[in-house]
Amino acid sequence: MDCTNITFLSSNVTLAWTEPPLVDQNGAPVGYNLTCTMNTNGVSVNGLSPTQTSTDTMFTITDVMPFTGYTCDLSFINVVGEGPSTQCTFETAQDKPIDSPRNFTSTPNKTAITFRWAKPATPNGIIIKYLLNIIEQNTLRRHNYTILVAVNQSTVTQLVNGLSPYQNYTASVSASTIIGAGPVATTAGRTLPDIPSSPHLVVSPVVINNLTVAYTVPVVNETTINITWSLPSHPNGELTGFIVRIATDAITSPNNVIFEPGKALYTLIFGGLKGRIPYYISVVAVNQVGGGNLAATLTAIVFTKTESSVTVSPSNVQAMRVGDTIVLSWDP
């Protein structure tokens, strides 16, 4: 008797066979005995028993596992008894993984995360890819990746770049066969802190011939200025304060201002400035990592005067940009 699998499904299999020739039946037919076991561990599945009287040459097995090999023994039964068996083998089709990837972990640094995981315990087929999704919780920015893998690859390590410092994140990963994706595994964490970006210093542009040549802050009087700023767009950590620098060509005077939770705008009234001296004003934010990058901070300039200062402005003031330099000229 020839026995073949006439379906290729993951959850059930229909076997069909031809009855023995009449000359080989040696008596009136009673039925068939069909016994099937899983190749990997010998577990039996529901088949046909000798007590079932049926001359059908087709039987559907419903308790098989996806992507699993089985061996069946099929024998013909007549009124005298059971004859010799014929062996047939088949493999069920693939299905979606029944469980999620195992041991899913994440190791963050400031702007990147290393993810690691192992393939599902019951893949139900050949894993061909993984779907990795990351959400930055503070900004709801999403990062989606499709990771192709080799056949029988058991573990995966994936580096994801382009994240922001000190961001809470959630991540999920699922395994896929050619049929589709299985359940997801999840993890969560937070990227490491970094120095903050620059606060937003309130300034006014100094414009000559429609060209901005500098920025300045409000002047209260001849010796006092108003320095106002708002929080940085990217604190990149827990802010602890600000450093306000008022500098001349010779002296730098740092002033520490404590961060106050919930406060968005800060003001420092600074007095005691000397006349006829240019002062350079900058503000950097400070968090648990340290102070921000002074070189990337906007610097304002203030020119002070005294009561006896010349009040007549020069004439024919001209401004010209030469590369990164602005050249000023005027008539006395």
Short mmCIF file of C-alpha atoms in Angstrom, two decimals:
data_model
loop_
_atom_site.label_atom_id
_atom_site.label_comp_id
_atom_site.label_asym_id
_atom_site.label_seq_id
_atom_site.Cartn_x
_atom_site.Cartn_y
_atom_site.Cartn_z
CA MET A 1 0.00 0.00 0.00
CA ASP A 2 1.27 3.43 -0.91
CA CYS A 3 0.67 6.10 1.76
CA THR A 4 0.96 9.82 0.95
CA ASN A 5 0.21 13.15 2.59
CA ILE A 6 -2.30 14.90 0.33
CA THR A 7 -2.33 18.13 2.36
CA PHE A 8 0.47 20.38 3.58
CA LEU A 9 -0.94 22.13 6.64
CA SER A 10 0.54 22.97 10.03
CA SER A 11 -2.24 21.72 12.31
CA ASN A 12 -3.66 18.67 10.52
CA VAL A 13 -2.62 16.14 7.93
CA THR A 14 -4.74 14.00 5.61
CA LEU A 15 -3.15 10.72 4.59
CA ALA A 16 -4.40 8.72 1.62
CA TRP A 17 -3.48 5.25 0.43
CA THR A 18 -4.52 2.58 -2.03
CA GLU A 19 -6.17 -0.60 -0.84
CA PRO A 20 -4.29 -3.83 -1.44
CA PRO A 21 -5.08 -5.69 -4.65
CA LEU A 22 -7.88 -8.24 -4.22
CA VAL A 23 -5.46 -11.07 -4.72
CA ASP A 24 -3.46 -9.88 -1.67
CA GLN A 25 -6.41 -9.27 0.66
CA ASN A 26 -6.86 -12.98 1.40
CA GLY A 27 -10.30 -12.43 2.83
CA ALA A 28 -13.08 -9.94 3.35
CA PRO A 29 -11.70 -6.51 4.33
CA VAL A 30 -12.42 -5.13 7.80
CA GLY A 31 -10.35 -1.93 7.97
CA TYR A 32 -6.91 -0.51 8.56
CA ASN A 33 -4.60 0.06 11.48
CA LEU A 34 -2.74 3.44 11.33
CA THR A 35 -0.24 4.35 14.03
CA CYS A 36 1.78 7.60 13.84
CA THR A 37 4.53 8.91 16.09
CA MET A 38 6.55 12.12 16.21
CA ASN A 39 10.08 11.60 14.90
CA THR A 40 11.81 13.70 17.56
CA ASN A 41 10.44 12.06 20.70
CA GLY A 42 8.23 9.14 19.66
CA VAL A 43 5.01 10.70 20.98
CA SER A 44 1.98 9.06 19.39
CA VAL A 45 -0.87 10.93 17.72
CA ASN A 46 -4.42 9.84 17.10
CA GLY A 47 -4.66 7.27 14.33
CA LEU A 48 -6.85 4.37 13.26
CA SER A 49 -7.12 1.39 15.61
CA PRO A 50 -8.00 -2.19 14.69
CA THR A 51 -11.33 -1.79 16.50
CA GLN A 52 -12.43 0.86 14.00
CA THR A 53 -14.25 -0.86 11.16
CA SER A 54 -13.79 1.26 8.06
CA THR A 55 -12.60 0.60 4.57
CA ASP A 56 -11.96 4.28 3.79
CA THR A 57 -8.53 4.85 2.29
CA MET A 58 -8.15 8.34 3.73
CA PHE A 59 -7.72 9.64 7.28
CA THR A 60 -7.15 13.12 8.79
CA ILE A 61 -4.88 13.49 11.82
CA THR A 62 -5.74 16.63 13.82
CA ASP A 63 -3.35 16.68 16.77
CA VAL A 64 -0.05 17.20 14.96
CA MET A 65 2.49 19.95 15.64
CA PRO A 66 3.68 22.48 13.02
CA PHE A 67 7.00 21.91 11.24
CA THR A 68 7.37 18.42 12.71
CA GLY A 69 8.23 15.09 11.15
CA TYR A 70 6.08 11.99 11.73
CA THR A 71 6.39 8.30 10.87
CA CYS A 72 3.27 6.19 10.33
CA ASP A 73 2.76 2.43 10.13
CA LEU A 74 -0.25 1.38 8.05
CA SER A 75 -1.56 -2.19 7.88
CA PHE A 76 -4.57 -3.89 6.24
CA ILE A 77 -7.01 -5.95 8.34
CA ASN A 78 -9.28 -8.71 7.02
CA VAL A 79 -11.59 -11.11 8.81
CA VAL A 80 -8.65 -13.29 9.77
CA GLY A 81 -6.40 -10.60 11.21
CA GLU A 82 -3.85 -7.85 10.57
CA GLY A 83 -1.33 -8.06 7.79
CA PRO A 84 2.19 -6.61 7.52
CA SER A 85 2.59 -2.83 7.81
CA THR A 86 3.74 -0.24 5.33
CA GLN A 87 5.69 2.76 6.61
CA CYS A 88 5.16 6.34 5.42
CA THR A 89 6.64 9.61 6.63
CA PHE A 90 5.55 13.23 6.35
CA GLU A 91 6.37 16.67 7.72
CA THR A 92 3.78 19.26 8.69
CA ALA A 93 3.90 22.80 7.31
CA GLN A 94 5.37 25.83 9.07
CA ASP A 95 3.28 28.21 11.16
CA LYS A 96 3.80 31.41 13.12
CA PRO A 97 6.04 31.04 16.20
CA ILE A 98 4.02 30.02 19.22
CA ASP A 99 6.09 32.07 21.66
CA SER A 100 8.22 35.21 21.75
CA PRO A 101 12.02 35.53 21.49
CA ARG A 102 13.77 34.59 24.73
CA ASN A 103 16.11 36.54 27.02
CA PHE A 104 15.36 39.93 25.43
CA THR A 105 17.67 42.53 27.03
CA SER A 106 18.90 46.05 26.29
CA THR A 107 22.12 47.85 27.23
CA PRO A 108 21.93 51.62 26.63
CA ASN A 109 24.58 54.32 26.38
CA LYS A 110 24.00 58.01 25.63
CA THR A 111 22.67 57.74 22.08
CA ALA A 112 22.61 54.02 21.28
CA ILE A 113 21.20 50.76 22.64
CA THR A 114 22.51 47.22 22.21
CA PHE A 115 19.70 44.64 22.11
CA ARG A 116 20.20 40.90 22.56
CA TRP A 117 17.81 37.96 22.36
CA ALA A 118 17.54 34.27 21.54
CA LYS A 119 15.12 32.61 19.14
CA PRO A 120 11.76 31.31 20.44
CA ALA A 121 11.68 27.97 22.18
CA THR A 122 8.95 26.81 19.76
CA PRO A 123 9.60 28.57 16.46
CA ASN A 124 7.11 26.41 14.48
CA GLY A 125 9.31 26.79 11.43
CA ILE A 126 12.47 28.45 10.16
CA ILE A 127 12.97 31.92 11.62
CA ILE A 128 13.80 34.23 8.71
CA LYS A 129 13.63 37.65 10.37
CA TYR A 130 12.88 39.64 13.51
CA LEU A 131 10.86 42.83 13.85
CA LEU A 132 12.38 45.24 16.39
CA ASN A 133 10.47 48.36 17.48
CA ILE A 134 11.72 51.08 19.86
CA ILE A 135 9.69 54.03 21.18
CA GLU A 136 11.31 56.99 22.96
CA GLN A 137 8.70 57.72 25.60
CA ASN A 138 9.56 61.40 26.12
CA THR A 139 9.13 62.31 22.45
CA LEU A 140 7.14 59.28 21.13
CA ARG A 141 9.73 58.98 18.37
CA ARG A 142 9.72 55.49 16.83
CA HIS A 143 12.55 53.35 15.46
CA ASN A 144 11.50 50.28 13.44
CA TYR A 145 13.92 47.64 12.14
CA THR A 146 13.63 44.40 10.17
CA ILE A 147 16.56 42.10 10.94
CA LEU A 148 17.20 39.19 8.58
CA VAL A 149 18.91 36.15 10.07
CA ALA A 150 20.62 33.03 8.81
CA VAL A 151 18.98 29.62 9.02
CA ASN A 152 19.43 28.10 12.49
CA GLN A 153 20.86 31.34 13.92
CA SER A 154 20.06 31.01 17.62
CA THR A 155 20.99 34.45 19.03
CA VAL A 156 20.92 38.03 17.77
CA THR A 157 22.81 41.17 18.83
CA GLN A 158 21.56 44.43 17.32
CA LEU A 159 22.99 47.94 17.85
CA VAL A 160 20.52 50.82 17.38
CA ASN A 161 21.96 54.33 17.02
CA GLY A 162 20.40 57.76 16.77
CA LEU A 163 18.59 57.97 20.09
CA SER A 164 18.54 61.00 22.38
CA PRO A 165 20.34 61.09 25.75
CA TYR A 166 18.38 60.48 28.95
CA GLN A 167 15.27 59.20 27.17
CA ASN A 168 12.95 56.54 28.59
CA TYR A 169 12.29 53.89 25.99
CA THR A 170 10.29 50.72 25.46
CA ALA A 171 11.22 48.04 22.95
CA SER A 172 9.57 44.95 21.52
CA VAL A 173 10.79 42.16 19.26
CA SER A 174 8.98 39.34 17.48
CA ALA A 175 10.19 36.42 15.37
CA SER A 176 8.79 35.62 11.92
CA THR A 177 8.62 32.53 9.75
CA ILE A 178 7.39 32.58 6.15
CA ILE A 179 3.86 32.38 7.59
CA GLY A 180 4.08 35.45 9.82
CA ALA A 181 5.18 36.96 13.13
CA GLY A 182 4.69 35.48 16.55
CA PRO A 183 4.15 37.13 19.97
CA VAL A 184 6.41 39.97 21.09
CA ALA A 185 8.93 40.14 23.90
CA THR A 186 9.35 43.52 25.59
CA THR A 187 11.96 45.43 27.55
CA ALA A 188 12.39 49.01 28.77
CA GLY A 189 15.09 51.34 30.01
CA ARG A 190 16.61 54.79 29.71
CA THR A 191 19.57 56.06 27.73
CA LEU A 192 22.42 57.58 29.72
CA PRO A 193 22.63 61.34 30.42
CA ASP A 194 24.87 63.75 28.53
CA ILE A 195 25.80 67.42 28.89
CA PRO A 196 22.81 69.72 28.25
CA SER A 197 22.27 71.88 25.21
CA SER A 198 22.49 75.66 25.56
CA PRO A 199 19.79 77.66 27.34
CA HIS A 200 17.90 80.20 25.24
CA LEU A 201 19.43 83.60 26.05
CA VAL A 202 17.07 86.54 25.47
CA VAL A 203 18.98 88.90 23.16
CA SER A 204 18.45 91.67 20.64
CA PRO A 205 20.33 91.72 17.33
CA VAL A 206 22.73 94.55 16.49
CA VAL A 207 22.03 95.27 12.82
CA ILE A 208 24.14 97.41 10.47
CA ASN A 209 23.26 97.67 6.78
CA ASN A 210 20.74 94.82 7.20
CA LEU A 211 23.53 92.61 8.52
CA THR A 212 23.42 91.23 12.06
CA VAL A 213 26.86 91.91 13.48
CA ALA A 214 26.28 90.92 17.12
CA TYR A 215 23.70 90.25 19.82
CA THR A 216 23.18 92.21 23.03
CA VAL A 217 21.15 92.00 26.23
CA PRO A 218 18.96 94.72 27.77
CA VAL A 219 20.78 97.50 29.64
CA VAL A 220 19.18 98.71 32.87
CA ASN A 221 21.53 101.66 33.32
CA GLU A 222 25.18 102.61 32.71
CA THR A 223 26.47 99.91 35.07
CA THR A 224 23.70 97.28 35.16
CA ILE A 225 22.38 94.75 32.64
CA ASN A 226 19.42 92.34 32.54
CA ILE A 227 20.34 88.75 31.66
CA THR A 228 17.29 86.57 30.96
CA TRP A 229 17.17 83.00 29.62
CA SER A 230 14.88 80.00 29.33
CA LEU A 231 15.52 76.27 29.70
CA PRO A 232 17.57 74.35 27.12
CA SER A 233 15.64 72.39 24.52
CA HIS A 234 17.57 69.25 25.45
CA PRO A 235 18.47 69.04 29.15
CA ASN A 236 19.83 65.50 28.53
CA GLY A 237 19.59 64.77 32.25
CA GLU A 238 18.43 66.28 35.54
CA LEU A 239 19.24 70.00 35.52
CA THR A 240 20.92 71.30 38.67
CA GLY A 241 21.64 74.91 37.74
CA PHE A 242 23.17 77.42 35.36
CA ILE A 243 26.48 79.23 35.05
CA VAL A 244 26.21 82.83 33.86
CA ARG A 245 29.52 84.20 32.60
CA ILE A 246 30.13 87.94 32.34
CA ALA A 247 33.58 88.37 30.84
CA THR A 248 35.89 91.10 29.61
CA ASP A 249 39.07 90.59 27.63
CA ALA A 250 40.89 90.11 30.94
CA ILE A 251 38.45 88.82 33.57
CA THR A 252 35.65 86.22 33.65
CA SER A 253 33.03 86.44 36.39
CA PRO A 254 31.00 83.22 36.71
CA ASN A 255 27.66 83.39 38.54
CA ASN A 256 25.90 80.22 39.66
CA VAL A 257 22.10 80.11 39.48
CA ILE A 258 20.26 77.14 41.02
CA PHE A 259 17.70 75.27 38.93
CA GLU A 260 14.15 75.48 40.27
CA PRO A 261 11.75 72.71 39.17
CA GLY A 262 8.77 74.13 37.33
CA LYS A 263 10.44 77.44 36.58
CA ALA A 264 10.81 78.16 32.87
CA LEU A 265 12.34 81.65 32.77
CA TYR A 266 15.32 82.96 34.75
CA THR A 267 16.62 86.51 35.21
CA LEU A 268 19.89 87.80 36.65
CA ILE A 269 20.28 91.57 37.20
CA PHE A 270 24.02 92.15 37.16
CA GLY A 271 25.54 95.46 38.23
CA GLY A 272 28.92 97.03 38.89
CA LEU A 273 30.01 97.17 35.27
CA LYS A 274 32.80 99.58 34.38
CA GLY A 275 32.46 102.16 31.64
CA ARG A 276 33.95 101.94 28.16
CA ILE A 277 34.53 98.18 28.45
CA PRO A 278 32.90 95.50 26.27
CA TYR A 279 31.35 92.67 28.28
CA TYR A 280 30.62 89.22 26.87
CA ILE A 281 27.63 87.36 28.34
CA SER A 282 26.92 83.63 28.01
CA VAL A 283 24.83 81.08 29.92
CA VAL A 284 25.40 77.32 30.14
CA ALA A 285 23.16 74.74 31.79
CA VAL A 286 24.47 72.14 34.26
CA ASN A 287 23.16 68.63 34.94
CA GLN A 288 24.55 65.54 36.69
CA VAL A 289 27.10 65.04 33.88
CA GLY A 290 28.41 68.61 33.92
CA GLY A 291 28.14 71.95 32.18
CA GLY A 292 27.12 72.43 28.58
CA ASN A 293 29.48 73.21 25.72
CA LEU A 294 30.51 76.86 26.05
CA ALA A 295 31.79 76.95 22.47
CA ALA A 296 28.29 76.12 21.21
CA THR A 297 26.62 78.76 23.38
CA LEU A 298 25.33 82.07 22.06
CA THR A 299 27.42 84.96 23.40
CA ALA A 300 25.99 88.47 23.71
CA ILE A 301 28.09 91.64 23.91
CA VAL A 302 27.39 94.84 25.86
CA PHE A 303 29.30 98.13 25.46
CA THR A 304 29.05 100.25 28.59
CA LYS A 305 29.52 104.01 28.81
CA THR A 306 29.94 106.66 31.50
CA GLU A 307 28.13 109.92 31.95
CA SER A 308 31.07 111.72 30.34
CA SER A 309 31.17 109.39 27.36
CA VAL A 310 31.07 110.84 23.88
CA THR A 311 27.46 110.85 22.73
CA VAL A 312 28.07 111.64 19.06
CA SER A 313 27.92 108.52 16.90
CA PRO A 314 30.36 107.97 14.03
CA SER A 315 28.96 108.42 10.54
CA ASN A 316 28.85 106.20 7.48
CA VAL A 317 29.04 102.96 9.48
CA GLN A 318 29.44 100.01 7.11
CA ALA A 319 29.40 96.26 7.73
CA MET A 320 30.69 93.58 5.36
CA ARG A 321 30.84 89.81 5.86
CA VAL A 322 34.09 88.15 4.81
CA GLY A 323 33.75 84.39 5.36
CA ASP A 324 33.13 83.90 9.08
CA THR A 325 34.26 87.47 9.88
CA ILE A 326 32.31 90.74 9.85
CA VAL A 327 34.37 93.83 8.99
CA LEU A 328 33.13 97.19 10.32
CA SER A 329 34.22 100.57 8.97
CA TRP A 330 33.12 104.15 9.74
CA ASP A 331 34.02 107.80 9.36
CA PRO A 332 35.24 109.63 12.46
#
